Coordinates of C-alpha atoms in Angstrom, one line a residue:
M28 CA -12.2 -10.2 -20.9
V29 CA -9.0 -10.1 -22.8
K30 CA -8.1 -13.3 -24.5
R31 CA -4.5 -14.3 -23.8
D32 CA -2.1 -15.8 -26.3
S33 CA -1.5 -19.5 -25.9
V34 CA 2.3 -19.1 -26.0
E35 CA 4.8 -17.1 -24.0
N36 CA 5.8 -13.7 -25.5
R37 CA 9.2 -12.4 -25.8
R38 CA 9.5 -8.6 -25.6
S39 CA 12.3 -6.2 -26.4
L40 CA 13.6 -4.0 -23.6
L41 CA 12.3 -0.4 -23.5
P42 CA 14.1 2.6 -22.2
I43 CA 12.9 4.2 -19.0
D44 CA 11.9 7.8 -19.8
S45 CA 13.2 10.3 -17.3
A46 CA 10.3 12.6 -18.1
T47 CA 7.9 10.1 -16.7
V48 CA 10.1 8.2 -14.2
A49 CA 12.0 10.2 -11.5
S50 CA 15.8 10.2 -11.2
A51 CA 17.4 7.8 -8.8
T52 CA 19.5 10.5 -7.2
V53 CA 18.3 10.5 -3.6
S54 CA 18.8 13.4 -1.2
T55 CA 18.9 13.1 2.5
F56 CA 16.8 15.5 4.5
S57 CA 17.1 17.0 8.0
A58 CA 15.1 15.3 10.7
G59 CA 11.7 16.8 11.3
N60 CA 11.5 18.5 7.9
T61 CA 7.9 17.8 6.7
T62 CA 7.2 20.7 4.3
A63 CA 5.1 19.7 1.3
A64 CA 7.9 20.7 -1.1
L65 CA 10.5 18.6 0.5
R66 CA 8.2 15.6 0.9
L67 CA 7.3 15.8 -2.8
N68 CA 10.9 16.1 -3.7
Q69 CA 11.9 13.2 -1.5
I70 CA 9.2 10.9 -2.8
S71 CA 9.7 11.8 -6.4
S72 CA 13.4 10.9 -6.3
H73 CA 13.1 7.4 -4.8
I74 CA 12.0 5.3 -7.7
S75 CA 14.1 4.9 -10.8
P76 CA 17.3 5.4 -12.7
P77 CA 17.8 8.0 -15.4
R78 CA 17.0 7.5 -19.1
R79 CA 18.9 4.7 -20.8
P80 CA 19.4 4.1 -24.5
L81 CA 17.2 1.5 -26.2
Q82 CA 18.5 -2.0 -25.4
T83 CA 18.5 -4.9 -27.9
K84 CA 18.6 -7.8 -25.4
P85 CA 15.1 -9.4 -25.3
A86 CA 13.5 -10.1 -22.0
K87 CA 11.4 -13.2 -21.3
M88 CA 8.0 -11.9 -20.3
P89 CA 4.9 -13.5 -19.0
V90 CA 2.0 -14.3 -21.2
S91 CA 0.0 -11.1 -21.7
T92 CA -1.6 -8.9 -24.3
Q93 CA 0.0 -5.7 -22.7
A94 CA 2.4 -3.6 -24.7
A95 CA 6.1 -4.1 -24.0
H96 CA 7.2 -2.2 -20.9
P97 CA 9.8 -2.3 -18.1
L98 CA 8.6 -4.6 -15.3
T99 CA 7.6 -2.4 -12.4
L100 CA 8.7 -4.2 -9.3
I101 CA 8.5 -1.5 -6.7
P102 CA 6.3 -1.3 -3.5
G103 CA 3.5 0.2 -5.7
P104 CA 2.3 0.7 -8.3
V105 CA 2.6 -3.0 -9.2
E106 CA 2.0 -4.8 -12.4
F107 CA -1.6 -5.2 -13.4
T108 CA -3.5 -8.1 -15.0
D109 CA -4.9 -7.8 -18.5
E110 CA -8.4 -8.2 -17.1
V111 CA -8.0 -5.2 -14.8
L112 CA -6.6 -3.0 -17.6
S113 CA -9.4 -4.1 -19.8
A114 CA -11.9 -3.0 -17.2
M115 CA -10.1 0.4 -17.0
A116 CA -11.1 0.7 -20.7
T117 CA -14.8 0.5 -19.9
P118 CA -16.6 2.9 -22.2
S119 CA -18.2 6.0 -20.8
Q120 CA -21.0 5.2 -18.4
S121 CA -23.2 7.3 -16.2
H122 CA -22.3 7.0 -12.5
V123 CA -26.0 6.6 -11.7
S124 CA -26.9 4.1 -14.4
P125 CA -28.3 0.8 -13.4
Q126 CA -25.2 -0.9 -14.9
F127 CA -22.7 1.1 -12.8
V128 CA -24.8 0.9 -9.6
E129 CA -24.6 -2.9 -9.9
V130 CA -20.8 -2.8 -10.4
F131 CA -20.2 -0.4 -7.5
G132 CA -22.5 -2.3 -5.2
D133 CA -20.7 -5.6 -6.0
A134 CA -17.3 -4.0 -5.5
L135 CA -18.3 -2.7 -2.0
A136 CA -19.6 -6.1 -1.1
L137 CA -16.4 -7.8 -2.1
L138 CA -14.3 -5.2 -0.2
R139 CA -16.0 -6.5 2.9
K140 CA -14.7 -10.0 2.0
L141 CA -11.2 -8.6 1.4
F142 CA -11.2 -7.0 4.8
M143 CA -12.8 -10.2 6.4
N144 CA -15.8 -8.2 7.6
E145 CA -19.3 -9.5 8.1
D146 CA -20.5 -7.0 10.8
K147 CA -23.0 -4.9 8.9
S148 CA -22.6 -2.0 11.3
A149 CA -19.2 -1.4 9.5
Q150 CA -19.1 0.2 6.1
A151 CA -16.6 0.0 3.2
F152 CA -15.7 3.1 1.2
A153 CA -14.2 3.5 -2.3
I154 CA -13.8 7.2 -3.1
A155 CA -11.9 9.1 -5.9
G156 CA -8.6 10.1 -4.5
A157 CA -5.3 8.6 -3.3
G158 CA -4.5 6.4 -0.3
T159 CA -3.3 9.5 1.5
L160 CA -6.9 10.7 1.5
G161 CA -7.6 8.0 4.1
W162 CA -5.5 10.0 6.6
D163 CA -7.7 13.0 6.0
F164 CA -10.8 10.9 6.6
V165 CA -9.4 9.8 10.0
A166 CA -8.1 13.2 11.0
A167 CA -11.1 15.2 9.8
N168 CA -13.8 12.9 11.2
L169 CA -12.6 10.8 14.1
I170 CA -10.4 13.3 15.9
E171 CA -11.6 16.6 17.1
P172 CA -9.3 19.6 17.7
G173 CA -7.2 19.2 20.9
E174 CA -7.7 15.4 21.1
N175 CA -4.7 13.1 21.4
A176 CA -3.6 10.6 18.8
L177 CA -0.9 8.0 19.5
V178 CA 1.1 7.4 16.3
L179 CA 3.3 4.2 16.2
H180 CA 6.3 5.1 14.1
T181 CA 8.1 2.4 12.1
G182 CA 9.2 4.6 9.2
F183 CA 8.6 7.6 6.9
F184 CA 4.8 7.4 6.7
A185 CA 4.2 7.8 10.5
D186 CA 5.6 11.3 10.2
S187 CA 3.2 12.1 7.4
F188 CA 0.2 10.6 9.2
A189 CA 1.1 12.7 12.3
D190 CA 1.4 15.8 10.1
C191 CA -2.1 15.2 8.7
I192 CA -3.5 14.8 12.2
K193 CA -1.9 18.0 13.3
T194 CA -3.3 19.8 10.2
Y195 CA -6.9 19.2 11.4
G196 CA -6.1 20.2 15.0
G197 CA -5.4 16.9 16.6
V198 CA -2.4 16.4 18.9
P199 CA -0.2 13.5 17.7
T200 CA 2.3 11.8 19.9
Q201 CA 4.8 9.6 18.1
L202 CA 6.4 6.5 19.6
V203 CA 9.4 6.0 17.4
A204 CA 10.9 2.6 16.9
P205 CA 14.6 2.1 16.3
L206 CA 15.3 2.1 12.6
G207 CA 14.1 -1.1 11.0
D208 CA 12.4 -2.3 14.2
I209 CA 8.9 -2.3 15.8
V210 CA 7.6 -0.2 18.7
P211 CA 7.8 -2.4 21.8
L212 CA 4.5 -3.4 23.3
E213 CA 5.5 -2.3 26.8
Q214 CA 6.1 1.2 25.4
I215 CA 2.7 1.3 23.8
E216 CA 1.0 0.1 27.0
A217 CA 2.9 2.8 29.1
A218 CA 1.8 5.5 26.7
L219 CA -1.9 4.4 26.8
K220 CA -1.8 4.5 30.6
E221 CA -0.3 7.9 30.7
K222 CA -3.2 9.8 29.1
P223 CA -6.3 9.3 27.1
Y224 CA -5.9 8.9 23.3
K225 CA -8.8 9.2 20.8
V226 CA -7.0 7.0 18.3
V227 CA -3.9 4.9 17.9
T228 CA -2.5 4.7 14.4
I229 CA -0.4 1.7 13.1
T230 CA 1.4 1.6 9.8
H231 CA 0.9 -2.1 9.1
V232 CA 3.7 -2.2 6.6
D233 CA 5.9 0.9 6.4
T234 CA 7.0 1.1 2.8
S235 CA 10.2 3.0 3.7
T236 CA 11.5 0.2 5.9
G237 CA 9.7 -3.0 5.1
V238 CA 8.8 -3.4 8.8
L239 CA 5.6 -5.4 9.5
S240 CA 3.7 -4.4 12.6
D241 CA 1.6 -7.0 14.6
I242 CA -1.7 -5.2 14.4
K243 CA -3.6 -8.2 16.0
T244 CA -1.5 -8.0 19.2
I245 CA -1.5 -4.3 19.3
A246 CA -5.2 -4.0 18.9
A247 CA -5.8 -6.6 21.7
L248 CA -3.5 -4.5 23.9
V249 CA -5.4 -1.3 23.1
R250 CA -8.7 -3.0 23.9
K251 CA -7.3 -4.2 27.2
V252 CA -5.7 -0.9 28.4
S253 CA -7.8 1.8 26.7
P254 CA -11.0 0.2 25.2
E255 CA -12.4 3.5 24.1
T256 CA -9.4 4.3 21.9
L257 CA -10.0 3.7 18.2
V258 CA -7.5 1.4 16.4
I259 CA -6.6 2.9 13.0
V260 CA -4.5 0.9 10.5
D261 CA -2.7 2.3 7.5
G262 CA -2.8 -0.7 5.3
V263 CA -1.7 0.9 2.0
C264 CA 1.1 -1.6 1.6
S265 CA -0.5 -4.5 3.3
V266 CA -4.2 -5.0 2.3
G267 CA -4.3 -7.9 -0.1
V268 CA -1.0 -9.4 0.9
E269 CA -0.9 -9.5 4.7
E270 CA -3.5 -11.1 7.0
I271 CA -6.1 -8.6 8.2
R272 CA -9.2 -9.8 10.1
F273 CA -11.2 -6.7 10.6
D274 CA -14.0 -8.2 12.7
D275 CA -12.0 -10.8 14.6
W276 CA -9.2 -8.4 15.6
D277 CA -11.7 -5.6 16.6
L278 CA -10.2 -3.0 14.3
D279 CA -11.9 0.4 13.8
L280 CA -10.6 1.7 10.5
V281 CA -8.3 0.2 7.9
L282 CA -7.3 2.4 5.0
T283 CA -5.6 1.4 1.8
A284 CA -4.9 2.2 -1.9
P285 CA -5.6 0.1 -5.0
Q286 CA -2.2 0.3 -6.8
K287 CA -0.4 -2.1 -4.5
A288 CA -1.5 -5.6 -3.6
I289 CA -5.1 -5.0 -4.7
G290 CA -3.6 -4.6 -8.2
V291 CA -5.6 -1.7 -9.7
P292 CA -4.3 1.6 -11.1
A293 CA -4.1 4.5 -8.6
G294 CA -7.1 6.8 -8.2
L295 CA -9.1 5.4 -5.2
S296 CA -9.1 5.9 -1.5
I297 CA -10.3 2.7 0.0
F298 CA -11.1 2.1 3.6
I299 CA -13.5 0.3 6.0
A300 CA -14.8 1.9 9.2
S301 CA -16.3 0.0 12.1
G302 CA -19.7 0.7 13.7
R303 CA -17.9 2.0 16.7
A304 CA -15.9 4.4 14.6
L305 CA -19.0 5.6 12.8
D306 CA -20.7 6.1 16.2
V307 CA -17.7 8.2 17.4
F308 CA -18.1 10.3 14.2
K309 CA -21.8 10.8 14.7
A310 CA -21.2 12.0 18.3
R311 CA -18.8 14.8 17.2
K312 CA -19.4 18.1 18.9
A313 CA -18.4 20.0 15.7
P314 CA -19.0 19.2 12.0
P315 CA -16.2 17.4 10.1
A316 CA -13.2 19.6 9.4
S317 CA -13.2 18.8 5.7
Y318 CA -15.9 19.2 3.0
Y319 CA -14.8 16.5 0.6
A320 CA -13.3 14.1 3.2
S321 CA -16.5 14.1 5.2
L322 CA -18.1 10.9 6.5
A323 CA -21.4 12.8 6.7
K324 CA -21.3 13.2 2.9
W325 CA -20.0 9.8 1.9
L326 CA -21.6 7.4 4.4
P327 CA -25.1 7.5 2.9
V328 CA -23.6 7.3 -0.7
M329 CA -21.7 4.1 0.1
Q330 CA -24.7 2.6 1.9
N331 CA -26.9 3.4 -1.0
Y332 CA -24.6 2.0 -3.7
E333 CA -24.1 -1.2 -1.7
A334 CA -27.9 -1.5 -1.5
K335 CA -27.9 -1.1 -5.3
K336 CA -29.4 2.3 -5.3
A337 CA -28.0 5.3 -7.2
S338 CA -26.6 8.1 -5.0
Y339 CA -24.5 11.2 -5.5
F340 CA -22.2 13.5 -3.6
S341 CA -19.3 13.7 -6.0
T342 CA -18.8 11.8 -9.2
P343 CA -17.1 8.5 -8.6
P344 CA -14.3 7.3 -10.9
V345 CA -16.4 4.9 -12.9
Q346 CA -13.6 3.1 -14.8
N347 CA -11.5 2.7 -11.6
I348 CA -14.5 1.0 -9.9
H349 CA -14.9 -1.4 -12.8
A350 CA -11.2 -2.2 -12.5
L351 CA -11.6 -2.6 -8.7
L352 CA -14.4 -5.1 -9.2
A353 CA -12.4 -7.1 -11.8
S354 CA -9.4 -7.3 -9.4
L355 CA -11.5 -8.2 -6.4
K356 CA -13.1 -11.1 -8.3
Q357 CA -9.6 -12.4 -9.2
I358 CA -8.3 -12.0 -5.7
L359 CA -11.3 -13.8 -4.1
E360 CA -11.2 -16.7 -6.6
I361 CA -9.0 -18.5 -4.0
P362 CA -9.2 -18.4 -0.2
L363 CA -7.4 -15.3 1.2
E364 CA -5.3 -17.6 3.4
T365 CA -4.0 -19.3 0.3
R366 CA -3.2 -15.8 -1.2
F367 CA -1.3 -14.8 2.0
A368 CA 0.7 -18.0 2.0
A369 CA 1.6 -17.6 -1.6
H370 CA 2.9 -14.1 -1.0
A371 CA 4.8 -15.3 2.1
K372 CA 6.4 -18.1 0.0
M373 CA 7.6 -15.6 -2.7
S374 CA 8.8 -13.2 0.0
D375 CA 10.9 -16.0 1.7
H376 CA 12.4 -16.9 -1.7
I377 CA 13.4 -13.3 -2.4
K378 CA 14.7 -12.6 1.0
S379 CA 16.8 -15.8 1.1
T380 CA 18.2 -15.1 -2.3
I381 CA 19.1 -11.6 -1.4
A382 CA 20.8 -12.9 1.8
S383 CA 22.8 -15.4 -0.4
Y384 CA 24.2 -12.4 -2.3
G385 CA 25.5 -11.2 1.0
L386 CA 23.0 -8.3 1.4
T387 CA 21.1 -7.4 4.5
Q388 CA 17.6 -6.0 5.1
V389 CA 16.5 -2.8 6.7
A390 CA 13.9 -4.6 8.7
V391 CA 15.9 -6.2 11.4
R392 CA 13.6 -8.6 13.2
D393 CA 12.5 -12.0 12.0
G394 CA 8.7 -12.3 12.0
Y395 CA 8.3 -8.5 11.5
R396 CA 9.3 -8.2 7.8
A397 CA 6.7 -7.5 5.2
H398 CA 5.6 -10.2 2.7
G399 CA 4.9 -7.8 -0.1
M400 CA 8.2 -5.9 -0.2
T401 CA 11.8 -6.1 0.9
A402 CA 14.1 -3.1 1.7
V403 CA 17.8 -4.0 1.1
Y404 CA 21.0 -2.2 2.0
I405 CA 23.4 -1.8 -0.9
P406 CA 26.9 -3.0 -0.3
E407 CA 29.7 -0.7 0.7
G408 CA 31.2 1.0 -2.3
V409 CA 28.1 0.6 -4.6
V410 CA 26.4 3.8 -5.6
L411 CA 22.6 3.6 -5.6
P412 CA 21.9 5.5 -8.8
E413 CA 24.5 3.6 -10.7
F414 CA 23.1 0.3 -9.4
L415 CA 19.5 1.1 -10.3
G416 CA 20.6 2.3 -13.7
K417 CA 22.3 -1.1 -14.4
V418 CA 19.2 -2.9 -13.2
A419 CA 17.1 -0.8 -15.6
K420 CA 19.2 -2.2 -18.5
H421 CA 17.5 -5.5 -17.7
N422 CA 14.1 -4.0 -18.1
I423 CA 13.5 -4.0 -14.3
V424 CA 12.4 -1.0 -12.2
L425 CA 13.2 -1.1 -8.5
A426 CA 12.7 1.6 -6.0
G427 CA 15.4 3.6 -4.2
G428 CA 15.5 4.5 -0.6
L429 CA 12.9 6.7 1.1
H430 CA 13.7 6.8 4.8
K431 CA 15.5 10.1 5.4
Q432 CA 18.2 8.6 7.6
I433 CA 19.4 6.1 5.0
A434 CA 17.8 7.2 1.7
T435 CA 21.0 6.7 -0.3
K436 CA 22.0 3.4 1.3
Y437 CA 19.3 1.0 0.2
F438 CA 16.8 -0.1 -2.4
R439 CA 13.4 -1.6 -2.3
I440 CA 11.7 -4.5 -4.2
G441 CA 7.9 -4.8 -4.4
H442 CA 6.6 -8.3 -4.6
M443 CA 2.8 -8.0 -4.5
G444 CA 0.0 -9.2 -6.7
V445 CA 0.3 -10.8 -10.1
S446 CA 4.1 -10.5 -10.3
A447 CA 4.5 -12.4 -7.1
I448 CA 1.8 -15.1 -7.3
G449 CA 0.5 -15.0 -10.9
D450 CA 0.5 -18.2 -13.0
D451 CA 3.5 -18.6 -15.3
R452 CA 5.1 -15.4 -14.1
K453 CA 8.9 -15.2 -14.2
D454 CA 9.2 -11.6 -13.0
F455 CA 11.4 -12.3 -10.0
E456 CA 13.6 -14.8 -11.7
L457 CA 14.4 -11.9 -14.0
A458 CA 14.7 -9.4 -11.2
L459 CA 16.9 -11.4 -8.9
S460 CA 19.2 -12.2 -11.8
A461 CA 19.3 -8.5 -12.7
I462 CA 20.2 -7.6 -9.2
K463 CA 23.0 -10.1 -9.0
E464 CA 24.4 -9.1 -12.4
S465 CA 24.1 -5.4 -11.7
L466 CA 25.9 -5.7 -8.4
A467 CA 28.8 -7.5 -10.2
E468 CA 28.9 -4.7 -12.8
C469 CA 29.2 -2.2 -9.9
G470 CA 32.3 -4.1 -8.7
Y471 CA 30.6 -6.1 -5.9
S472 CA 31.1 -9.8 -5.3
A473 CA 29.6 -11.7 -2.4

């Protein structure tokens, strides 16, 4: 463990290097354009301002042993704790050594607790890759060519999930919510009655809009109307910050990534699959449509590691798993309900402060706004790259817009993990002050 200093550090501002952080210039794209090149271009342009000269104004930073750096307050990756970064520096270790087997087994067991799962017919997975790989596991293993998938669309990432399903031969049907809103339950019910669907996919928090879907109610509706349909949750921007009760809500697969509320550097695809989902996989008429993203390959590996037995299909990212275990231990030191409430409290504070500045959110409906991020429209007359550049002078990194309809008209704040609920953190005092001052510098007054 890294020993922390006993007094609060003060750090100098660092420039944001345009070679490592993308330009804030955001382009709009025509509807329906989902080519890989355009998707990459759109995502790579959504985060940060251009390079700025070195600033001399010191920033009050939290107690930490980390090197001075701009505060990353986007919807992932988030700031990491010293303990997690220390675990990432674990010396080289065999992936089949007794020491690593113990670590991996403990991490998988704690993932069950994070997902609120006790049913042993389910299985947690942590595999080298990105959160996006979770889509491939769903599309390649749980949907066979020609089978229907109902995709609930509350933002940018539903298009991507649907595209992945189509890649493996599935037939996605999207129910598209009005911008910033949820898909009405009656529309979901009507679709489920119209024809059989193998899966329904729900983006719990769409990172492009900040819309929070009610997966508990939707799952209950699916069980009532179409009980054989698998309920799939994209929890990349929700696991660890929003309530998810895998067993109680009768979910079938929840996928996520570590670099958001779990608070671990990117490099893992994390998900949990129910016994029902695994049975559906085992009953496939054809083998999985992917070699690497194959439950046939990975299920025995995960089962063995959780049972503290060495296993092998492809080399796991040893250091990432060490970091995952370190973070899960920190997360589960307090009841999850307490963690959810703490995130909600910070979210309310940020959203109310933003409203006091005269700004409005992209997510339009009370009760359906994410607690780990906020998407905010910029005022009329303020130019997004200029605004983000001024925020950067305060050593704060915010995210630009991502939704293709409004990409140049809004910015996003991530408030997950240690920045939001860590002891003695002042991250959002700094961020909210920087936002207010930067808006004023752009000529805006509430």
